[in-house]
mmCIF file of C-alpha atoms and ligand atoms in Angstrom:
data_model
loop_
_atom_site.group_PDB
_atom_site.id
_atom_site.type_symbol
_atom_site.label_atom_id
_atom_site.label_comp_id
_atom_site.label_asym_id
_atom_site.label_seq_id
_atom_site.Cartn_x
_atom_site.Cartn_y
_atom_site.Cartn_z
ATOM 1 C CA UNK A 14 56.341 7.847 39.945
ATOM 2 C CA UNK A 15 53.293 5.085 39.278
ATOM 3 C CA UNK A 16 51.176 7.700 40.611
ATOM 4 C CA UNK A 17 52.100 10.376 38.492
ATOM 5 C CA UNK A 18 51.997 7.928 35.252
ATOM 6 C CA UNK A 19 48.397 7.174 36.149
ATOM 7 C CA UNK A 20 47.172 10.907 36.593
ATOM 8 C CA UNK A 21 48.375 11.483 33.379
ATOM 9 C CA UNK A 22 46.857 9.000 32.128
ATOM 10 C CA UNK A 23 43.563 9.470 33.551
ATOM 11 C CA UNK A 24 44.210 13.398 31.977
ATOM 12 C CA UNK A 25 44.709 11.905 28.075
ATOM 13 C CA UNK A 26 41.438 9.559 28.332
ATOM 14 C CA UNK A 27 39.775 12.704 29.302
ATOM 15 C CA UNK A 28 40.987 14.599 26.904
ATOM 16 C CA UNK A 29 40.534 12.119 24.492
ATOM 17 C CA UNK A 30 36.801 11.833 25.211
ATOM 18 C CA UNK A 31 36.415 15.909 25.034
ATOM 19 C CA UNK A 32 37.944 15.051 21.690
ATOM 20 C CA UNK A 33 35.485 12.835 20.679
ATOM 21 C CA UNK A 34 32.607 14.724 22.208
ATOM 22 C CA UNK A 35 33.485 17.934 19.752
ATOM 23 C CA UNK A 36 33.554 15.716 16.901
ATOM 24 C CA UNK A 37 30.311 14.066 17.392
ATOM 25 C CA UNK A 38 29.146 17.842 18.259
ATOM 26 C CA UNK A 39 30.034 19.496 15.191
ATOM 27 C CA UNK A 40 28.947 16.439 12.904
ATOM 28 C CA UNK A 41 24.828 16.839 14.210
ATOM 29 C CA UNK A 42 25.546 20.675 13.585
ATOM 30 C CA UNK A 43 26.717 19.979 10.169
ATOM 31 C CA UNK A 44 23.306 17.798 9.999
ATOM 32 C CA UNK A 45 21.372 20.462 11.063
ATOM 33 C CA UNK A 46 22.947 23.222 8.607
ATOM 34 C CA UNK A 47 22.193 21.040 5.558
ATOM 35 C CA UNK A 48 18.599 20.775 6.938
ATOM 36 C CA UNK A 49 18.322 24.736 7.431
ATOM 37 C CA UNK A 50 19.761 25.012 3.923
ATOM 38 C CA UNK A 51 17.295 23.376 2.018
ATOM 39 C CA UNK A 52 14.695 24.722 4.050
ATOM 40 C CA UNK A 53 15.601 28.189 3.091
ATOM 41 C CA UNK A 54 15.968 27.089 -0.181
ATOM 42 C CA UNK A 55 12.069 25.888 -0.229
ATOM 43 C CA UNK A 56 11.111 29.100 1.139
ATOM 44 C CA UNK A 57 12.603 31.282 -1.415
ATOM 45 C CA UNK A 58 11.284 29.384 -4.020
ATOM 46 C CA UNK A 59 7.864 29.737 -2.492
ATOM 47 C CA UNK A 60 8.632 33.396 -2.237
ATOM 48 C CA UNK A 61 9.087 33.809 -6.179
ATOM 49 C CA UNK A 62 13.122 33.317 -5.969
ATOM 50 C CA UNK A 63 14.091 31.014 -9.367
ATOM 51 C CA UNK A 64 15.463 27.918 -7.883
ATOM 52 C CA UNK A 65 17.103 25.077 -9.271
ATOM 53 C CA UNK A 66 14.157 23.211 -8.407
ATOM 54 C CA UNK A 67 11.911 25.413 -11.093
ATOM 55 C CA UNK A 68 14.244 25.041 -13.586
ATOM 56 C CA UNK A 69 14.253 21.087 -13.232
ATOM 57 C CA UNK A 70 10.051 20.983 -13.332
ATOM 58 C CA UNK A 71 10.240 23.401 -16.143
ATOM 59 C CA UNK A 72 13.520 21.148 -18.325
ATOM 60 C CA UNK A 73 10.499 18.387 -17.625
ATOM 61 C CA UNK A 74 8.048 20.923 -19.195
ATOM 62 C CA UNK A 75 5.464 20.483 -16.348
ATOM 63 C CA UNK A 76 4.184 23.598 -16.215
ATOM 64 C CA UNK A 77 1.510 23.701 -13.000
ATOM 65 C CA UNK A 78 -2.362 24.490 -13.266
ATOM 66 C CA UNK A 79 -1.289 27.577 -11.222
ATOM 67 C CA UNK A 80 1.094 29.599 -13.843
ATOM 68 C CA UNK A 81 -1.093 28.982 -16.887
ATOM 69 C CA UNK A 82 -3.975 30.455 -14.818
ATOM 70 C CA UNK A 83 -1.519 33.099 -14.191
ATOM 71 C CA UNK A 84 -0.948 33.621 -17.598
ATOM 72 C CA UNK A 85 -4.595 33.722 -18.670
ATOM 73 C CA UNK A 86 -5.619 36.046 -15.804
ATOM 74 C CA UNK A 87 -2.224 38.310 -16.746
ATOM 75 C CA UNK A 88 -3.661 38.173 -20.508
ATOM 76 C CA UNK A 89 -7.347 39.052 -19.699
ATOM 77 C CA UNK A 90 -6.314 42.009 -17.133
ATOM 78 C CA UNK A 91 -3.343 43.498 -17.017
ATOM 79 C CA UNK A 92 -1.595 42.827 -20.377
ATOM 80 C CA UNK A 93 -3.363 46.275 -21.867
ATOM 81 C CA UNK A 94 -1.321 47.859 -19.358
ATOM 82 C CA UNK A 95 1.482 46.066 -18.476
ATOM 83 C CA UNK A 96 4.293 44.100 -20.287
ATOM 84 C CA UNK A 97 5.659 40.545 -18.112
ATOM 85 C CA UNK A 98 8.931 41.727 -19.466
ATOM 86 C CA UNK A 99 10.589 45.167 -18.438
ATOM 87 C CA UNK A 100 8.852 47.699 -20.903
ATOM 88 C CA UNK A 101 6.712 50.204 -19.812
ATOM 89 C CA UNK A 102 3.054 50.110 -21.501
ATOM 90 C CA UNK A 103 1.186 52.010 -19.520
ATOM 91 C CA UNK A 104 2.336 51.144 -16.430
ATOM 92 C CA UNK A 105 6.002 49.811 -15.660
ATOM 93 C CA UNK A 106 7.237 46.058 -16.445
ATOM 94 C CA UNK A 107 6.190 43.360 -13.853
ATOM 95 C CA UNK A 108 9.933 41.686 -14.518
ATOM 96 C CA UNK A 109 11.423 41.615 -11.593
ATOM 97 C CA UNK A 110 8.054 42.946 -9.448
ATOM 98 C CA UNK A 111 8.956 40.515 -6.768
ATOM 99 C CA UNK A 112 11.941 42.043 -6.052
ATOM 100 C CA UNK A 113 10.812 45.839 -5.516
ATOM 101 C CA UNK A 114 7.685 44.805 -3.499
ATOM 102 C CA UNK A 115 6.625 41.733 -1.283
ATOM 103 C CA UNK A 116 3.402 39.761 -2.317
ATOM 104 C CA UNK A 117 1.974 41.633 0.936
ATOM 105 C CA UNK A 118 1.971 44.321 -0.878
ATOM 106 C CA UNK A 119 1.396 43.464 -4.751
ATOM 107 C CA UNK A 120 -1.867 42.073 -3.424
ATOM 108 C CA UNK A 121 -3.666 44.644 -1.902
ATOM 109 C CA UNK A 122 -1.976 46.655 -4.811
ATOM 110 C CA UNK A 123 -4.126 44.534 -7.260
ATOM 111 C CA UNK A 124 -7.224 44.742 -5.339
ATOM 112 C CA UNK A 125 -7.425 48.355 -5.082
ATOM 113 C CA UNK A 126 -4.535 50.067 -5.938
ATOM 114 C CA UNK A 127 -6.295 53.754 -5.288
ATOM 115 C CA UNK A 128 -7.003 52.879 -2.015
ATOM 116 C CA UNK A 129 -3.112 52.353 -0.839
ATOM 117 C CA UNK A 130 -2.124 55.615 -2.823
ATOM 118 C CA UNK A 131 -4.914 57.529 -0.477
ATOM 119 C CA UNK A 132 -3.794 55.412 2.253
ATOM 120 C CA UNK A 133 -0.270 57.668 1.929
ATOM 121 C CA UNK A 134 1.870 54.273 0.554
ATOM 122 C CA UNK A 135 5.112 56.006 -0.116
ATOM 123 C CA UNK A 136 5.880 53.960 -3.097
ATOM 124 C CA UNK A 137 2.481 53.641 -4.535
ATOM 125 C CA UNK A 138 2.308 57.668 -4.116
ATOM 126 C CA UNK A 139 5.728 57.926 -6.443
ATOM 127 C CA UNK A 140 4.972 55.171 -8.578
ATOM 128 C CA UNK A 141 1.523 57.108 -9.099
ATOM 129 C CA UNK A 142 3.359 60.407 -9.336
ATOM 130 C CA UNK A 143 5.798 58.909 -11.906
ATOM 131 C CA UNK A 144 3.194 57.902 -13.919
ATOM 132 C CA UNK A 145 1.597 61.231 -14.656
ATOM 133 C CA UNK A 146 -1.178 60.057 -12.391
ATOM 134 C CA UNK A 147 -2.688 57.219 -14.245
ATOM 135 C CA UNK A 148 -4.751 55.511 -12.406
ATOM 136 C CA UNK A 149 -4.753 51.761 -12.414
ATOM 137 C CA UNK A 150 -8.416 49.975 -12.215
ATOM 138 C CA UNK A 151 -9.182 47.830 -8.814
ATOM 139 C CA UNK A 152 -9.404 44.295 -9.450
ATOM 140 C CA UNK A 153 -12.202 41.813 -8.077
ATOM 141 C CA UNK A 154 -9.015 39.130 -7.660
ATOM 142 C CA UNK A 155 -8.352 36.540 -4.876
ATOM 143 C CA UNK A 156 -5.089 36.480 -3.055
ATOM 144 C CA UNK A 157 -5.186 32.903 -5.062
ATOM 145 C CA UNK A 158 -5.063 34.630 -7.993
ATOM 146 C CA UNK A 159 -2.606 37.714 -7.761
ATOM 147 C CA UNK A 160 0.096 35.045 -6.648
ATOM 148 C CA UNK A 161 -0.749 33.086 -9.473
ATOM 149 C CA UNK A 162 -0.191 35.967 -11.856
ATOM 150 C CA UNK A 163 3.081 36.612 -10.040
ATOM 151 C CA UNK A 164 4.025 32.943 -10.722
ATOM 152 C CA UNK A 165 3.111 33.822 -14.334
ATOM 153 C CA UNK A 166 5.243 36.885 -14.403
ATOM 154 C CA UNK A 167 8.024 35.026 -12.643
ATOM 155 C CA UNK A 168 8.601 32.626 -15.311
ATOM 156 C CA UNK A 169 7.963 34.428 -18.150
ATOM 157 C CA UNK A 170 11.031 34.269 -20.293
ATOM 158 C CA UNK A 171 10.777 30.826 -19.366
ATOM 159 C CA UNK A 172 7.519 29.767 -20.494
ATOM 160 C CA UNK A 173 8.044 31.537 -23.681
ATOM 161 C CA UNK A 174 11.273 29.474 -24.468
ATOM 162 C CA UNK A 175 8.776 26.289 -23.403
ATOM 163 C CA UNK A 176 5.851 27.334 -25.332
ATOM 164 C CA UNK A 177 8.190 28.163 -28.626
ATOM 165 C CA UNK A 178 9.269 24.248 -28.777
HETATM 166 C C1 HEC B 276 -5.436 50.685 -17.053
HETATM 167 C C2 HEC B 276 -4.060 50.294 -16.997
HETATM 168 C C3 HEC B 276 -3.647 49.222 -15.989
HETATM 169 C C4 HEC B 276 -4.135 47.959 -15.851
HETATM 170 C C5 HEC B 276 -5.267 47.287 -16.635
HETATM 171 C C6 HEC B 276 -3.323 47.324 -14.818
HETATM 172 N N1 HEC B 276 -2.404 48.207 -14.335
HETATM 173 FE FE1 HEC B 276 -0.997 47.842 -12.893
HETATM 174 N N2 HEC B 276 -0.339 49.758 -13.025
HETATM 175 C C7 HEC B 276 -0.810 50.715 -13.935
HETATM 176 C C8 HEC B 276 -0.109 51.968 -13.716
HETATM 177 C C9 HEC B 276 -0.318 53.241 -14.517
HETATM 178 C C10 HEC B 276 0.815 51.732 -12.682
HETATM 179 C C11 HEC B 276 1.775 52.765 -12.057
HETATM 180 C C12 HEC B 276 1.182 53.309 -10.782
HETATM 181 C C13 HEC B 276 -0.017 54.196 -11.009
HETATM 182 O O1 HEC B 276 0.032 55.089 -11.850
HETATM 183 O O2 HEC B 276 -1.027 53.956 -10.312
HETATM 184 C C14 HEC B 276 0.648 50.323 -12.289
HETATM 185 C C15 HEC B 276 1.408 49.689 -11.302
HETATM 186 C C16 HEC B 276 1.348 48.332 -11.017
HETATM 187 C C17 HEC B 276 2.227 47.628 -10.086
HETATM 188 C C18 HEC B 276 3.437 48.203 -9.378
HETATM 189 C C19 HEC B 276 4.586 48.068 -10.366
HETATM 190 C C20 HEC B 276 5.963 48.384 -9.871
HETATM 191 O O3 HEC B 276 6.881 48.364 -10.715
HETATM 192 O O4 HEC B 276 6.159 48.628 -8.699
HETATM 193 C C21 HEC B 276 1.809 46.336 -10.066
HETATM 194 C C22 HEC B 276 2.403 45.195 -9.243
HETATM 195 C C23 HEC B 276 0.698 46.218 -10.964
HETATM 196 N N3 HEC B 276 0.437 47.438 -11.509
HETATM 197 C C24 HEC B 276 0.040 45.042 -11.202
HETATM 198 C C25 HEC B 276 -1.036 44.908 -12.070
HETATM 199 C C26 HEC B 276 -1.716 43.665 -12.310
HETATM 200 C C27 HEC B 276 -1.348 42.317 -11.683
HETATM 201 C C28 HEC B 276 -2.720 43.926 -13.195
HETATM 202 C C29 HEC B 276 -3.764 42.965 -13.713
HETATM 203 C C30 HEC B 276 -4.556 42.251 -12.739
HETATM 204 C C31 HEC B 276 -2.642 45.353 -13.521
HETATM 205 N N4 HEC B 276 -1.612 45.914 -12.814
HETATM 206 C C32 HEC B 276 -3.488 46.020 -14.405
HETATM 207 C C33 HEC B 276 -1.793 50.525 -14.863
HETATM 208 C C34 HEC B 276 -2.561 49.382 -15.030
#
């Protein structure tokens, strides 16, 4: 009878440290969730995604070097042609640009956009086709500066709600 009341309770303290094993467990992969989380977070904000992050540096009205490069470059190249906000000019909207197409793509786009419609790019080639065939000029941009364009475009509505203070 002794014997049997000590197996058992060598079975509970077992148990009882599986228990506590699980819990310490799930408590670093909580940890490590959070962490991925913000990560991702960071990421998509890098990738053009509005985070609550922009909107705090833009409530404190810093508005970076990069964006009002953007917004001169957008102004002294594309603006004849293109609106930040969704009309069509000559050529559609940039709202939302980040969306349709990855910045892989927007930048050789820039660069040479006749190129990529030669090349057979199925969207350029409809987008072109759309268009009635106008042709949109190469640019002698950097990488640096197409993304700062699209940070520009981005924030748009933003920067004119800043700007209007
Ligand atoms: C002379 C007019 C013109 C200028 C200037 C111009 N574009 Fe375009 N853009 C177009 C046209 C037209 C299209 C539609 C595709 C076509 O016909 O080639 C287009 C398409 C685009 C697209 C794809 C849009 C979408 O909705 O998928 C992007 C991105 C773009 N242009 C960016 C720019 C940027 C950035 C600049 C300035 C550096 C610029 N464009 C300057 C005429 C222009």
């Amino acid at each position: 009878m002794i014997h049997l009341f000590s197996k058992l309770a060598q079975i509970f303290s077992l148990l009882a440290l599986c228990v506590v094993g699980i819990l310490v467990a799930l408590v670093f992969v909580q940890a490590d969730i959070k962490k991925l989380e913000q990560e991702e977070q960071i990421s998509n904000w890098a990738c053009g995604t509005v985070s609550p992050s922009e909107h705090l540096v833009l409530d404190t009205a810093i508005v970076s070097d990069t964006i009002i490069a953007g917004k001169a470059l957008f102004e002294n190249n594309c603006q004849q042609c293109h609106s930040a906000g969704a009309d069509v000019v000559v050529g559609p909207g940039l709202k939302g640009i980040l969306e349709r197409r990855t910045m892989e793509w927007v930048v050789p786009w820039v660069q040479n956009s006749q190129r990529m419609i030669a090349g057979g790019d199925p969207y350029g080639n409809a987008l072109y086709n759309k268009y009635n065939k106008a042709q949109m000029q190469s640019f002698d941009l950097t990488e640096y500066e197409i993304k700062a364009i699209m940070a520009y475009i981005q924030i748009y509505k933003e920067y004119v709600y800043l700007s209007d203070k």
